[in-house]
Amino acid sequence: VTTLGEIRHCFEGAVPAVIATAGADGTPNITYLSRVLLVDDERVALSNQFFSKTTANLAENPQASVLVLDPTSFDQYRLHLAYERTERRGPVFERLREEIAAIAALVGMSSVFKLRSADIYRVLELDLTPSRANRPDGPAPTRERRSPVPLAAVAEVTRRLARAADLDALVTTAVRALAEVCGYQHSLLLLLDEEGQRLYTVASHGYEAEGIGSEVQVGKGIVGLAAARAAPVRVGNVRQMQKYSRTVRRAFEDQGTLDPADAIPLPGLPGATSQVAVPALVGGQLVAVLLVEHLRPVAFDEADEHVLQVVAAIVAQAVEAGRTAASDEDDELDAVPSAPAASPAGPATVVRFFPVDGSTFLDGDYLIKGVAGRILWSLVRQHVADGRVDFTNRELRLDASLELPPHRSNLESRLLLLQRRLEERAAPVQIERAARGRFRLRVAAPLRLETVDGS
Amino acid sequence: MLRTAYVFDAETVAFLEGGCALIIGTVEPGGKPRSARGWGLTLLDGEARRARLLLDAEDDITIANAAGGGAIAVTAADVLTLRSIQLKGRSVGVEPADDDDEATAEAYYRKLFTDIEQTDGTPWEVAMRMVPVGYVACTLEIEDAFDQTPGPEAGGRIGGTSR
């Protein structure tokens, strides 16, 4: 080994590093490090929030011995370090701060994990251990890296997105093209809600359950962090980070510092080890977040971030343009009364609605909440009252019971969310798009409506 | 000087001997710290004042640091939970590993690598690439023990009574 650059995969954090220090009296200390960051060909930066003895030793004796592991080959390297300086701002500090924030966001501990400083060390020695000559088995396993996504593939995704006629086609095309053209087999697309507080899933690819309607709070988890910072977040060691942060979290819970209910379950691929979450912005405003996942550690790199940023930007532009166009066209459409549909036979489906938050249940099973829940409630009420099945977006936009914010309605995406959620559940009520700005309710069972007052 | 001796309860003994990941810190004569991995730990008597710690036979520097009363720190960490205990003390000698040590080392890395495969997905055969070609046994006299589990309480003194 000649350079740190050759072993850069050791610094992705997939396997915890080890640090030994010694006090002035010659007493050693040995512990794990949450993060070792490669700074340049001669330096690394260290971070740890619970570093008391190590910090004290370094103040007395500014040198350290660190073990790092390549996550694919398990080649192990020993670095002898000499302390150079401490940074509390600048690009290295910011990179480490992002990493720590990602760990914290995984388990809702952003208030606890705060990077105070990044300590910069010069690497004086770098050795493979045990040496290759004495290794008991053969050569290292080959690293199965994903091939870089070519520019032509990005162009193809762009062409497909440009052909999408509406929001439904756009979000479906986005996750499908990422898989078919770019090889990202597991992805989620989440749109920001009207209040800018939560993101909700409108499309997914590569999962057993589509997870349509699943929500993430801005600031929580990898997706929420990418939204809060309006910047990509990439982790190659999700399981390791979860394990570490859960252990720390337990310690704080035992102290009574944190409420156990704060834990945030990750959406998506069970056992995912690598994730990239990329914000989709228009005019500097967040519209959505795109997440891709992989089971293998350190499966993504900066090039993947770049590809996904391009795709996310196109999706964001298209979503926003679609909203504007839909709103303009809606203004020209009046409600069209339809002839009452024939009443379906069979056992009734109970639609239970909670006005307090729009939560809606079908036969006791949760379906959806918020604006989408209120839309469904409004539609089924009108259907039960007079058998109506044809509706326009415009009348929904003017429906005060939906509590749409005046400045940013997101009606199209909420309607799409509801449509997809009903499809996913194979519900006896379905929404079918008719002409632009119009849709039809398909009702396959008698409906019995119940309102539950939360007061 | 009579040092404080540590007595661990049965659960802690089982934890320390049960295939936790072992990492070792020693110090060269000029004060240069050295990190290494351990390959098995056995508490030698009922009161656990002494432990037998297996080192990589190829790591001449760690072995030299441990010889002749060198200070040693050993952290045992459960791969599944990250619960960690750090032992600190001094070496009272090193010697070639015997057959029992070889068996201890094999049981150690089998348990450890199984846990790693379960939690991190690293195939067993890949982790095996870390295994040394041989071992040296170091007898450690334990002077102190600390809770090293990541979190706000890390570094707190634990376990044991003085005598």
Coordinates of C-alpha atoms in Angstrom, one line a residue:
Chain A
V1 CA 0.0 0.0 0.0
T2 CA 1.4 3.4 -0.9
T3 CA -1.4 5.9 -0.6
L4 CA -4.5 6.6 1.4
G5 CA -6.4 7.0 -1.8
E6 CA -5.8 3.3 -2.6
I7 CA -7.7 2.3 0.5
R8 CA -10.4 5.0 0.3
H9 CA -13.2 2.4 0.7
C10 CA -11.9 1.9 4.3
F11 CA -13.1 5.4 5.1
E12 CA -16.7 5.0 4.1
G13 CA -17.6 3.9 7.6
A14 CA -19.0 0.5 6.7
V15 CA -16.9 -1.2 9.4
P16 CA -16.1 0.7 12.6
A17 CA -12.5 1.8 13.0
V18 CA -10.4 1.3 16.1
I19 CA -8.3 3.9 17.8
A20 CA -5.5 3.4 20.4
T21 CA -4.1 6.3 22.3
A22 CA -1.8 6.6 25.3
G23 CA -1.7 9.0 28.3
A24 CA 1.5 10.7 29.5
D25 CA 1.9 7.9 32.1
G26 CA 2.0 5.3 29.3
T27 CA -1.5 3.9 30.0
P28 CA -3.1 2.9 26.7
N29 CA -6.8 3.3 25.8
I30 CA -8.5 1.4 23.0
T31 CA -12.0 2.1 21.6
Y32 CA -14.1 2.3 18.4
L33 CA -14.5 5.4 16.3
S34 CA -17.8 6.5 14.8
R35 CA -16.0 8.0 11.8
V36 CA -12.7 8.3 10.1
L37 CA -12.8 10.7 7.1
L38 CA -10.2 10.8 4.3
V39 CA -9.1 14.4 4.0
D40 CA -6.3 14.1 1.4
D41 CA -3.4 11.8 0.5
E42 CA -1.7 12.5 3.8
R43 CA -4.4 13.2 6.3
V44 CA -7.5 11.9 7.9
A45 CA -10.1 13.5 10.2
L46 CA -11.5 11.8 13.3
S47 CA -14.9 12.4 14.9
N48 CA -16.5 11.0 18.0
Q49 CA -19.1 12.4 20.3
F50 CA -18.2 10.3 23.4
F51 CA -14.4 10.5 23.3
S52 CA -13.5 11.6 26.8
K53 CA -10.5 9.4 27.5
T54 CA -9.2 9.5 24.0
T55 CA -9.4 13.3 23.9
A56 CA -7.6 13.5 27.3
N57 CA -4.8 11.2 26.1
L58 CA -4.4 13.1 22.8
A59 CA -4.0 16.3 24.8
E60 CA -1.0 14.7 26.6
N61 CA 0.4 12.6 23.8
P62 CA -0.8 13.8 20.3
Q63 CA -0.4 10.5 18.4
A64 CA -2.8 7.6 17.7
S65 CA -2.9 4.2 16.1
V66 CA -5.9 3.4 14.0
L67 CA -7.2 0.2 12.5
V68 CA -9.4 0.4 9.4
L69 CA -11.0 -2.4 7.4
D70 CA -12.0 -2.6 3.7
P71 CA -15.7 -3.5 3.9
T72 CA -15.5 -5.8 0.8
S73 CA -12.2 -7.6 1.3
F74 CA -11.7 -7.2 5.0
D75 CA -8.2 -6.2 4.3
Q76 CA -7.1 -4.4 7.5
Y77 CA -4.7 -1.5 7.7
R78 CA -2.9 0.1 10.6
L79 CA -2.4 3.9 10.5
H80 CA 0.0 5.7 12.8
L81 CA -1.3 9.3 13.2
A82 CA 0.1 12.5 14.5
Y83 CA -2.4 15.2 15.5
E84 CA -2.1 18.4 13.4
R85 CA -5.1 20.7 14.2
T86 CA -8.7 21.0 15.1
E87 CA -11.3 22.5 12.7
R88 CA -14.7 23.9 13.7
R89 CA -15.7 25.1 10.3
G90 CA -14.8 24.5 6.7
P91 CA -15.4 21.7 4.2
V92 CA -13.9 18.8 6.3
F93 CA -15.9 19.9 9.3
E94 CA -19.0 20.2 7.2
R95 CA -18.6 16.7 5.7
L96 CA -18.2 15.2 9.1
R97 CA -21.1 17.2 10.4
E98 CA -23.3 15.8 7.6
E99 CA -22.2 12.3 8.5
I100 CA -23.0 12.8 12.2
A101 CA -26.3 14.4 11.2
A102 CA -27.2 11.3 9.1
I103 CA -26.4 9.0 12.0
A104 CA -28.6 11.1 14.3
A105 CA -31.4 11.4 11.8
L106 CA -31.7 7.6 11.6
V107 CA -33.0 7.3 15.1
G108 CA -34.4 10.8 15.7
M109 CA -31.4 12.0 17.9
S110 CA -30.6 15.2 16.0
S111 CA -30.8 17.1 19.3
V112 CA -28.2 14.8 20.9
F113 CA -25.6 14.2 18.2
K114 CA -23.7 17.4 17.6
L115 CA -20.2 17.5 16.1
R116 CA -18.1 19.9 18.1
S117 CA -15.0 19.7 16.0
A118 CA -13.1 17.7 13.4
D119 CA -9.6 16.7 14.5
I120 CA -7.1 16.5 11.6
Y121 CA -4.2 14.0 11.7
R122 CA -1.2 13.4 9.4
V123 CA -0.7 9.8 8.6
L124 CA 2.9 8.9 9.3
E125 CA 2.7 5.1 8.7
L126 CA 0.3 2.9 6.8
D127 CA 0.6 -0.9 6.9
L128 CA -1.5 -3.9 5.8
T129 CA -2.0 -6.2 8.7
P130 CA -1.6 -9.2 8.7
S131 CA 0.8 -8.8 5.9
R132 CA -0.2 -10.2 2.5
A133 CA 2.7 -12.6 2.5
N134 CA 1.4 -14.4 5.6
R135 CA -2.3 -14.3 4.7
P136 CA -3.8 -17.7 5.4
D137 CA -6.0 -17.8 2.3
G138 CA -5.9 -16.5 -1.2
P139 CA -6.3 -13.1 -2.8
A140 CA -9.0 -10.7 -1.8
P141 CA -12.6 -11.1 -3.1
T142 CA -13.1 -8.9 -6.1
R143 CA -15.1 -5.8 -5.4
E144 CA -18.5 -5.9 -7.2
R145 CA -18.9 -2.3 -7.9
R146 CA -21.8 -1.0 -9.9
S147 CA -20.8 0.2 -13.3
P148 CA -20.9 4.0 -13.6
V149 CA -24.2 5.2 -15.2
P150 CA -23.3 6.5 -18.6
L151 CA -24.4 9.9 -19.8
A152 CA -26.5 8.2 -22.6
A153 CA -28.5 6.5 -19.9
V154 CA -29.3 9.8 -18.2
A155 CA -30.3 11.1 -21.6
E156 CA -32.7 8.2 -22.1
V157 CA -34.3 8.7 -18.6
T158 CA -34.7 12.4 -19.6
R159 CA -36.4 11.4 -22.9
R160 CA -38.8 9.1 -21.1
L161 CA -39.7 11.7 -18.5
A162 CA -40.3 14.3 -21.2
R163 CA -42.9 12.0 -22.8
A164 CA -44.9 11.6 -19.5
A165 CA -48.3 13.2 -20.1
D166 CA -49.3 13.7 -16.5
L167 CA -48.1 13.4 -12.9
D168 CA -49.2 9.7 -12.7
A169 CA -47.1 8.8 -15.7
L170 CA -44.2 11.0 -14.6
V171 CA -43.7 9.4 -11.2
T172 CA -44.1 5.9 -12.5
T173 CA -41.7 6.6 -15.3
A174 CA -39.1 8.1 -13.0
V175 CA -38.7 5.1 -10.7
R176 CA -39.1 2.6 -13.6
A177 CA -36.6 4.3 -15.8
L178 CA -34.1 4.5 -12.9
A179 CA -34.3 0.7 -12.6
E180 CA -34.5 -0.2 -16.3
V181 CA -32.0 2.3 -17.7
C182 CA -29.7 3.1 -14.8
G183 CA -29.8 -0.1 -12.7
Y184 CA -31.2 1.5 -9.5
Q185 CA -33.5 -1.4 -8.6
H186 CA -34.9 -0.1 -5.4
S187 CA -36.2 3.5 -5.3
L188 CA -38.8 5.7 -3.7
L189 CA -40.2 9.0 -4.8
L190 CA -41.7 11.2 -2.1
L191 CA -43.4 14.5 -2.5
L192 CA -43.4 17.3 0.0
D193 CA -46.8 18.1 1.6
E194 CA -48.6 21.4 1.6
E195 CA -47.2 22.5 4.9
G196 CA -43.6 21.5 4.1
Q197 CA -43.5 19.3 7.2
R198 CA -43.7 15.8 5.8
L199 CA -43.0 13.8 2.6
Y200 CA -45.3 11.1 1.3
T201 CA -44.5 8.3 -1.1
V202 CA -46.2 8.5 -4.5
A203 CA -44.1 6.0 -6.4
S204 CA -41.7 3.2 -5.6
H205 CA -39.9 0.4 -7.5
G206 CA -38.4 -2.9 -6.3
Y207 CA -40.2 -3.4 -3.1
E208 CA -42.7 -6.1 -2.0
A209 CA -45.2 -3.5 -0.9
E210 CA -45.4 -0.2 -2.8
G211 CA -45.7 1.8 0.4
I212 CA -47.8 4.4 -1.3
G213 CA -48.8 7.1 1.2
S214 CA -46.0 6.2 3.7
E215 CA -44.7 9.3 5.3
V216 CA -41.4 10.7 6.5
Q217 CA -41.1 13.8 8.6
V218 CA -38.7 16.4 7.3
G219 CA -35.5 16.2 9.3
K220 CA -36.0 12.5 10.3
G221 CA -34.1 9.7 8.6
I222 CA -32.0 9.9 5.5
V223 CA -34.9 11.1 3.4
G224 CA -36.0 13.7 5.9
L225 CA -32.4 14.9 6.3
A226 CA -32.0 15.4 2.5
A227 CA -35.2 17.4 2.6
A228 CA -34.2 19.5 5.5
R229 CA -30.8 20.3 4.1
A230 CA -31.9 20.5 0.5
A231 CA -28.7 18.5 -0.2
P232 CA -28.0 14.9 -1.1
V233 CA -27.3 12.4 1.7
R234 CA -25.3 9.3 1.0
V235 CA -24.6 6.5 3.4
G236 CA -22.9 3.2 2.7
N237 CA -23.2 1.6 6.1
V238 CA -26.9 2.0 7.1
R239 CA -27.0 -1.1 9.3
Q240 CA -23.8 -0.2 11.1
M241 CA -25.1 3.4 11.7
Q242 CA -28.5 2.1 12.9
K243 CA -26.8 -0.3 15.3
Y244 CA -24.5 2.4 16.7
S245 CA -27.1 5.0 17.0
R246 CA -29.6 2.6 18.6
T247 CA -27.1 1.7 21.2
V248 CA -26.4 5.4 22.0
R249 CA -30.1 6.0 22.0
R250 CA -30.7 3.3 24.5
A251 CA -28.2 4.9 26.8
F252 CA -29.9 8.3 26.6
E253 CA -33.3 6.7 27.1
D254 CA -32.0 5.0 30.2
Q255 CA -31.0 8.4 31.4
G256 CA -34.5 9.7 30.7
T257 CA -33.0 12.2 28.2
L258 CA -35.0 11.0 25.2
D259 CA -38.5 9.7 24.7
P260 CA -38.5 6.2 23.3
A261 CA -41.4 7.0 21.0
D262 CA -39.1 9.3 18.9
A263 CA -37.6 6.4 17.0
I264 CA -38.2 6.7 13.3
P265 CA -38.5 3.5 11.3
L266 CA -36.8 3.6 7.9
P267 CA -39.0 3.1 4.9
G268 CA -38.0 0.9 2.0
L269 CA -35.7 -2.1 1.5
P270 CA -35.3 -4.5 4.5
G271 CA -31.6 -4.9 5.2
A272 CA -30.6 -2.0 3.0
T273 CA -27.0 -1.1 3.7
S274 CA -26.5 1.7 1.1
Q275 CA -28.8 4.6 0.5
V276 CA -28.7 7.9 -1.4
A277 CA -31.4 10.5 -0.8
V278 CA -31.5 13.4 -3.3
P279 CA -33.7 16.5 -3.0
A280 CA -35.7 17.6 -6.0
L281 CA -35.8 21.4 -6.1
V282 CA -37.5 24.1 -8.3
G283 CA -36.5 27.7 -7.8
G284 CA -34.7 26.7 -4.7
Q285 CA -37.9 25.2 -3.2
L286 CA -38.1 21.6 -2.2
V287 CA -40.7 19.6 -4.2
A288 CA -39.7 16.0 -3.6
V289 CA -37.0 13.6 -2.5
L290 CA -35.7 10.6 -4.5
L291 CA -34.2 7.7 -2.5
V292 CA -32.3 4.7 -4.0
E293 CA -31.2 1.8 -1.9
H294 CA -28.9 -1.3 -2.1
L295 CA -28.3 -4.3 0.0
R296 CA -24.5 -4.1 -0.5
P297 CA -22.3 -1.8 1.7
V298 CA -20.8 1.3 0.0
A299 CA -22.8 0.5 -3.2
F300 CA -23.0 4.2 -4.3
D301 CA -20.5 6.9 -4.8
E302 CA -20.5 10.6 -5.8
A303 CA -21.3 9.7 -9.5
D304 CA -24.6 8.1 -8.4
E305 CA -25.4 11.3 -6.5
H306 CA -24.8 13.3 -9.7
V307 CA -27.0 11.1 -11.8
L308 CA -29.8 11.2 -9.3
Q309 CA -29.6 14.9 -8.9
V310 CA -30.2 15.3 -12.6
V311 CA -33.2 13.0 -12.6
A312 CA -34.6 14.6 -9.4
A313 CA -34.3 18.1 -11.0
I314 CA -36.2 17.0 -14.1
V315 CA -38.9 15.3 -12.0
A316 CA -39.2 18.5 -9.8
Q317 CA -39.6 20.7 -12.8
A318 CA -42.2 18.4 -14.4
V319 CA -44.1 18.1 -11.1
E320 CA -44.3 21.9 -10.7
A321 CA -45.1 22.5 -14.3
G322 CA -47.8 19.9 -14.2
R323 CA -49.4 21.5 -11.1
T324 CA -49.4 24.9 -12.8
A325 CA -50.9 23.5 -16.0
A326 CA -53.5 21.5 -14.1
S327 CA -54.5 24.5 -12.1
D328 CA -54.9 26.7 -15.2
E329 CA -56.9 24.1 -17.1
D330 CA -59.1 23.4 -14.0
D331 CA -60.2 27.0 -14.1
E332 CA -61.8 26.4 -17.5
L333 CA -63.7 23.3 -16.4
D334 CA -67.1 23.2 -14.7
A335 CA -68.5 20.4 -12.8
V336 CA -70.4 18.0 -15.0
P337 CA -73.4 16.4 -13.3
S338 CA -73.5 12.7 -14.2
A339 CA -76.3 10.4 -14.2
P340 CA -76.6 8.4 -11.0
A341 CA -74.6 5.1 -11.3
A342 CA -76.4 1.8 -10.7
S343 CA -76.2 0.8 -7.1
P344 CA -73.8 -2.1 -6.5
A345 CA -75.0 -5.1 -4.6
G346 CA -73.4 -7.2 -1.8
P347 CA -72.2 -6.5 1.7
A348 CA -71.5 -2.8 2.5
T349 CA -68.1 -1.4 2.9
V350 CA -67.8 0.9 6.0
V351 CA -65.9 4.1 5.3
R352 CA -64.9 5.6 8.6
F353 CA -63.6 9.2 8.6
F354 CA -61.9 11.2 11.4
P355 CA -62.4 14.9 10.6
V356 CA -59.7 15.9 13.1
D357 CA -56.9 14.8 10.7
G358 CA -58.6 13.3 7.7
S359 CA -57.8 9.7 8.6
T360 CA -59.9 7.4 6.6
F361 CA -60.5 3.6 7.2
L362 CA -62.1 1.0 5.0
D363 CA -63.7 -1.8 6.9
G364 CA -61.5 -1.0 9.9
D365 CA -58.2 -0.9 7.9
Y366 CA -56.3 2.3 7.7
L367 CA -56.3 3.8 4.2
I368 CA -55.0 7.3 4.2
K369 CA -55.1 10.6 6.0
G370 CA -54.8 14.4 5.5
V371 CA -55.9 16.0 2.3
A372 CA -56.1 12.7 0.5
G373 CA -58.4 11.4 3.2
R374 CA -60.6 14.4 3.0
I375 CA -60.8 14.1 -0.8
L376 CA -62.1 10.6 -0.5
W377 CA -64.6 11.5 2.1
S378 CA -66.0 14.4 0.0
L379 CA -66.3 12.1 -3.0
V380 CA -68.0 9.2 -1.3
R381 CA -70.4 11.5 0.6
Q382 CA -71.6 13.0 -2.8
H383 CA -71.7 9.5 -4.3
V384 CA -73.9 8.2 -1.4
A385 CA -76.1 11.3 -1.5
D386 CA -77.0 11.3 -5.1
G387 CA -75.1 8.5 -6.9
R388 CA -72.7 10.9 -8.5
V389 CA -69.5 9.4 -10.0
D390 CA -68.0 12.1 -12.3
F391 CA -66.0 14.9 -10.8
T392 CA -63.6 17.7 -11.8
N393 CA -60.3 18.8 -10.2
R394 CA -61.7 22.3 -10.2
E395 CA -64.6 21.6 -7.9
L396 CA -62.2 19.8 -5.6
R397 CA -60.0 22.8 -5.6
L398 CA -62.9 24.9 -4.5
D399 CA -64.2 22.5 -1.9
A400 CA -63.6 24.2 1.5
S401 CA -63.9 20.9 3.4
L402 CA -60.6 19.7 1.9
E403 CA -58.8 22.5 3.8
L404 CA -56.4 23.0 0.9
P405 CA -53.8 25.7 1.6
P406 CA -54.5 28.6 -0.8
H407 CA -50.9 29.2 -1.8
R408 CA -49.8 25.6 -2.7
S409 CA -52.6 23.1 -3.1
N410 CA -50.8 20.0 -4.4
L411 CA -54.2 18.8 -5.4
E412 CA -53.0 16.8 -8.3
S413 CA -50.4 14.9 -6.3
R414 CA -52.9 14.3 -3.5
L415 CA -55.4 12.9 -5.9
L416 CA -52.7 10.7 -7.4
L417 CA -51.7 9.5 -4.0
L418 CA -55.3 8.6 -3.2
Q419 CA -55.8 6.9 -6.6
R420 CA -52.6 4.8 -6.0
R421 CA -53.4 3.9 -2.5
L422 CA -56.9 2.7 -3.5
E423 CA -55.3 0.6 -6.2
E424 CA -52.7 -0.8 -3.9
R425 CA -55.4 -1.8 -1.4
A426 CA -57.7 -3.2 -4.2
A427 CA -60.4 -1.2 -2.5
P428 CA -64.1 -1.3 -3.6
V429 CA -63.8 2.4 -4.4
Q430 CA -61.4 3.3 -7.2
I431 CA -60.5 6.6 -9.0
E432 CA -60.2 6.5 -12.7
R433 CA -58.8 9.4 -14.7
A434 CA -61.1 10.6 -17.5
A435 CA -60.2 13.6 -19.6
R436 CA -57.6 16.1 -18.2
G437 CA -59.0 17.7 -15.1
R438 CA -61.8 15.2 -14.8
F439 CA -62.0 11.8 -13.0
R440 CA -64.6 9.1 -12.3
L441 CA -65.4 7.2 -9.1
R442 CA -65.8 3.4 -9.6
V443 CA -67.7 2.0 -6.7
A444 CA -68.0 -1.8 -6.5
A445 CA -69.8 -2.2 -3.1
P446 CA -72.5 -0.3 -1.2
L447 CA -70.9 2.3 1.1
R448 CA -71.8 3.0 4.7
L449 CA -70.3 6.2 5.9
E450 CA -69.3 6.9 9.5
T451 CA -67.8 10.1 11.0
V452 CA -65.8 9.8 14.2
D453 CA -65.6 13.1 16.0
G454 CA -62.2 13.2 17.7
S455 CA -63.3 15.9 20.2
Chain B
M1 CA 2.1 -2.6 45.6
L2 CA -1.1 -4.4 46.1
R3 CA -3.3 -3.6 43.1
T4 CA -7.1 -3.5 43.1
A5 CA -8.3 -6.8 41.8
Y6 CA -11.6 -7.2 39.9
V7 CA -14.2 -9.8 40.5
F8 CA -16.7 -10.1 37.7
D9 CA -20.1 -11.7 38.0
A10 CA -20.9 -14.8 35.9
E11 CA -22.7 -12.8 33.3
T12 CA -19.8 -10.5 32.8
V13 CA -17.4 -13.4 32.6
A14 CA -19.6 -15.0 30.0
F15 CA -19.7 -11.8 28.1
L16 CA -15.9 -11.3 28.1
E17 CA -15.2 -14.9 27.1
G18 CA -18.1 -15.3 24.7
G19 CA -16.8 -14.2 21.4
C20 CA -17.0 -10.4 21.7
A21 CA -14.8 -8.5 19.3
L22 CA -11.5 -7.9 21.0
I23 CA -9.4 -4.8 20.3
I24 CA -6.1 -4.2 22.1
G25 CA -4.0 -1.1 22.8
T26 CA -0.4 -1.2 23.9
V27 CA 2.4 1.4 24.0
E28 CA 5.9 1.3 22.7
P29 CA 8.7 2.5 24.9
G30 CA 8.7 6.0 23.5
G31 CA 5.0 6.4 24.2
K32 CA 3.8 5.5 20.7
P33 CA 0.4 3.8 20.9
R34 CA -0.4 0.6 18.9
S35 CA -3.8 -0.8 18.0
A36 CA -4.3 -4.5 17.4
R37 CA -7.0 -7.2 17.5
G38 CA -7.2 -9.9 20.1
W39 CA -8.0 -13.5 19.2
G40 CA -9.5 -14.9 22.4
L41 CA -9.7 -14.1 26.1
T42 CA -10.1 -16.4 29.1
L43 CA -10.4 -15.3 32.7
L44 CA -7.9 -17.5 34.5
D45 CA -9.2 -17.8 38.1
G46 CA -12.4 -17.6 40.1
E47 CA -11.9 -14.0 41.0
A48 CA -10.8 -13.2 37.5
R49 CA -7.7 -11.2 38.5
R50 CA -5.9 -12.5 35.5
A51 CA -6.8 -13.1 31.9
R52 CA -5.1 -15.0 29.1
L53 CA -5.2 -12.9 26.0
L54 CA -4.3 -14.2 22.5
L55 CA -2.3 -12.0 20.2
D56 CA -1.4 -12.2 16.6
A57 CA 1.9 -14.1 16.5
E58 CA 3.0 -12.0 13.5
D59 CA 2.6 -8.7 15.3
D60 CA 6.1 -8.4 16.8
I61 CA 5.6 -4.9 18.1
T62 CA 2.4 -5.6 20.1
I63 CA 4.1 -8.7 21.5
A64 CA 7.2 -6.7 22.4
N65 CA 5.0 -4.1 24.0
A66 CA 3.2 -6.7 26.1
A67 CA 6.3 -8.5 27.2
G68 CA 8.0 -7.4 30.4
G69 CA 5.1 -5.8 32.3
G70 CA 3.8 -3.6 29.5
A71 CA 0.5 -1.8 30.0
I72 CA -2.4 -3.2 28.0
A73 CA -6.0 -2.1 27.3
V74 CA -8.5 -4.6 25.9
T75 CA -12.0 -3.7 24.8
A76 CA -14.5 -6.5 24.4
A77 CA -17.5 -5.4 22.3
D78 CA -20.6 -7.4 21.4
V79 CA -21.1 -7.1 17.7
L80 CA -24.9 -7.5 18.1
T81 CA -25.5 -4.9 20.7
L82 CA -22.2 -2.9 20.9
R83 CA -22.2 -3.4 24.6
S84 CA -18.5 -2.9 25.5
I85 CA -16.2 -3.4 28.4
Q86 CA -12.6 -2.1 28.5
L87 CA -10.1 -3.9 30.8
K88 CA -6.9 -2.2 31.7
G89 CA -3.9 -3.8 33.3
R90 CA -0.4 -5.0 32.8
S91 CA 1.1 -8.0 31.1
V92 CA 2.9 -10.5 33.4
G93 CA 4.4 -12.4 30.5
V94 CA 3.9 -13.8 27.0
E95 CA 4.4 -17.3 25.8
P96 CA 3.7 -19.4 22.7
A97 CA 0.1 -20.5 22.3
D98 CA -0.7 -24.1 23.2
D99 CA -3.4 -26.4 21.8
D100 CA -6.0 -25.0 24.2
D101 CA -5.2 -21.5 23.0
E102 CA -5.7 -22.6 19.4
A103 CA -9.1 -24.1 20.3
T104 CA -10.0 -20.9 22.2
A105 CA -9.1 -18.8 19.2
E106 CA -11.1 -20.9 16.8
A107 CA -14.2 -20.8 19.0
Y108 CA -13.7 -17.0 19.4
Y109 CA -13.6 -16.2 15.7
R110 CA -16.3 -18.6 14.8
K111 CA -18.7 -16.9 17.2
L112 CA -17.5 -13.4 16.2
F113 CA -17.7 -14.0 12.4
T114 CA -21.1 -15.5 12.8
D115 CA -22.3 -12.4 14.6
I116 CA -20.7 -10.2 12.0
E117 CA -22.4 -12.1 9.1
Q118 CA -25.7 -11.9 10.9
T119 CA -25.6 -8.2 11.6
D120 CA -23.5 -6.7 8.8
G121 CA -23.9 -9.3 6.1
T122 CA -20.2 -9.9 5.7
P123 CA -19.7 -13.5 4.4
W124 CA -17.9 -15.7 6.9
E125 CA -15.1 -16.6 4.4
V126 CA -14.3 -12.9 3.9
A127 CA -14.0 -12.2 7.6
M128 CA -11.7 -15.2 7.8
R129 CA -9.1 -13.2 5.9
M130 CA -8.3 -11.4 9.1
V131 CA -7.4 -14.5 11.0
P132 CA -3.7 -14.7 11.9
V133 CA -1.4 -17.6 11.0
G134 CA -0.6 -18.2 14.7
Y135 CA -1.0 -16.8 18.2
V136 CA 1.0 -15.8 21.2
A137 CA -0.6 -15.9 24.7
C138 CA -0.3 -12.9 27.0
T139 CA -1.2 -13.1 30.7
L140 CA -2.9 -9.9 31.7
E141 CA -3.3 -8.8 35.3
I142 CA -6.5 -6.7 35.4
E143 CA -6.3 -3.5 37.3
D144 CA -9.4 -1.7 36.1
A145 CA -12.6 -2.1 34.0
F146 CA -14.8 0.4 32.3
D147 CA -18.1 0.5 30.5
Q148 CA -17.2 1.4 27.0
T149 CA -20.7 1.1 25.5
P150 CA -21.2 4.0 23.1
G151 CA -23.1 6.8 24.8
P152 CA -23.0 9.4 27.5
E153 CA -21.9 6.9 30.1
A154 CA -18.9 5.5 28.2
G155 CA -15.8 5.5 30.3
G156 CA -17.5 4.9 33.6
R157 CA -15.7 2.5 35.9
I158 CA -17.6 -0.8 36.4
G159 CA -17.7 -4.2 37.8
G160 CA -15.7 -5.7 40.6
T161 CA -14.7 -5.2 44.2
S162 CA -11.4 -4.6 45.6
R163 CA -9.6 -6.9 48.0

